[in-house]
Amino acid sequence: FLLGPAQQMAIMFDPVRVFATAIYLGCVVIALICALLIHSKVLTLLAIIVEIGALIWYSLSYIPFARRMVSELMIRLCDTEL
């Protein structure tokens, strides 16, 4: 937990985690803009939901095979083959 800011940034922008990090940071900015400047509750809530999803996806990258397991589970649950 006590890595230091430089090493934490290197870990955050590792190729495995770069997309989740970018989406998370982008949604933080979008949520702040929607809440403070635009005053839209719906857009703020949507940005926060996406932000939480990106944070969960980022956290799963620390557990071996967790992302693959969640991806396969979502494919099985959302498969709409009739």
C-alpha angles and dihedrals in degrees: 000000000000100000101132127244098276095053092042090054090049090052093046093053094045109132090250093056104028097099095048090046093050093048092047095049091043092052092049089057093043092049091051092048092048093047101041105029109021096032092213113151094189095052091044091052091047091051091049092051091051089045092055090048091052090048091052091048090049091050091050090060089073093059114076112249092353095122092050091048093050091046092052091045092052091048090052094045096044097042105123098190108148 
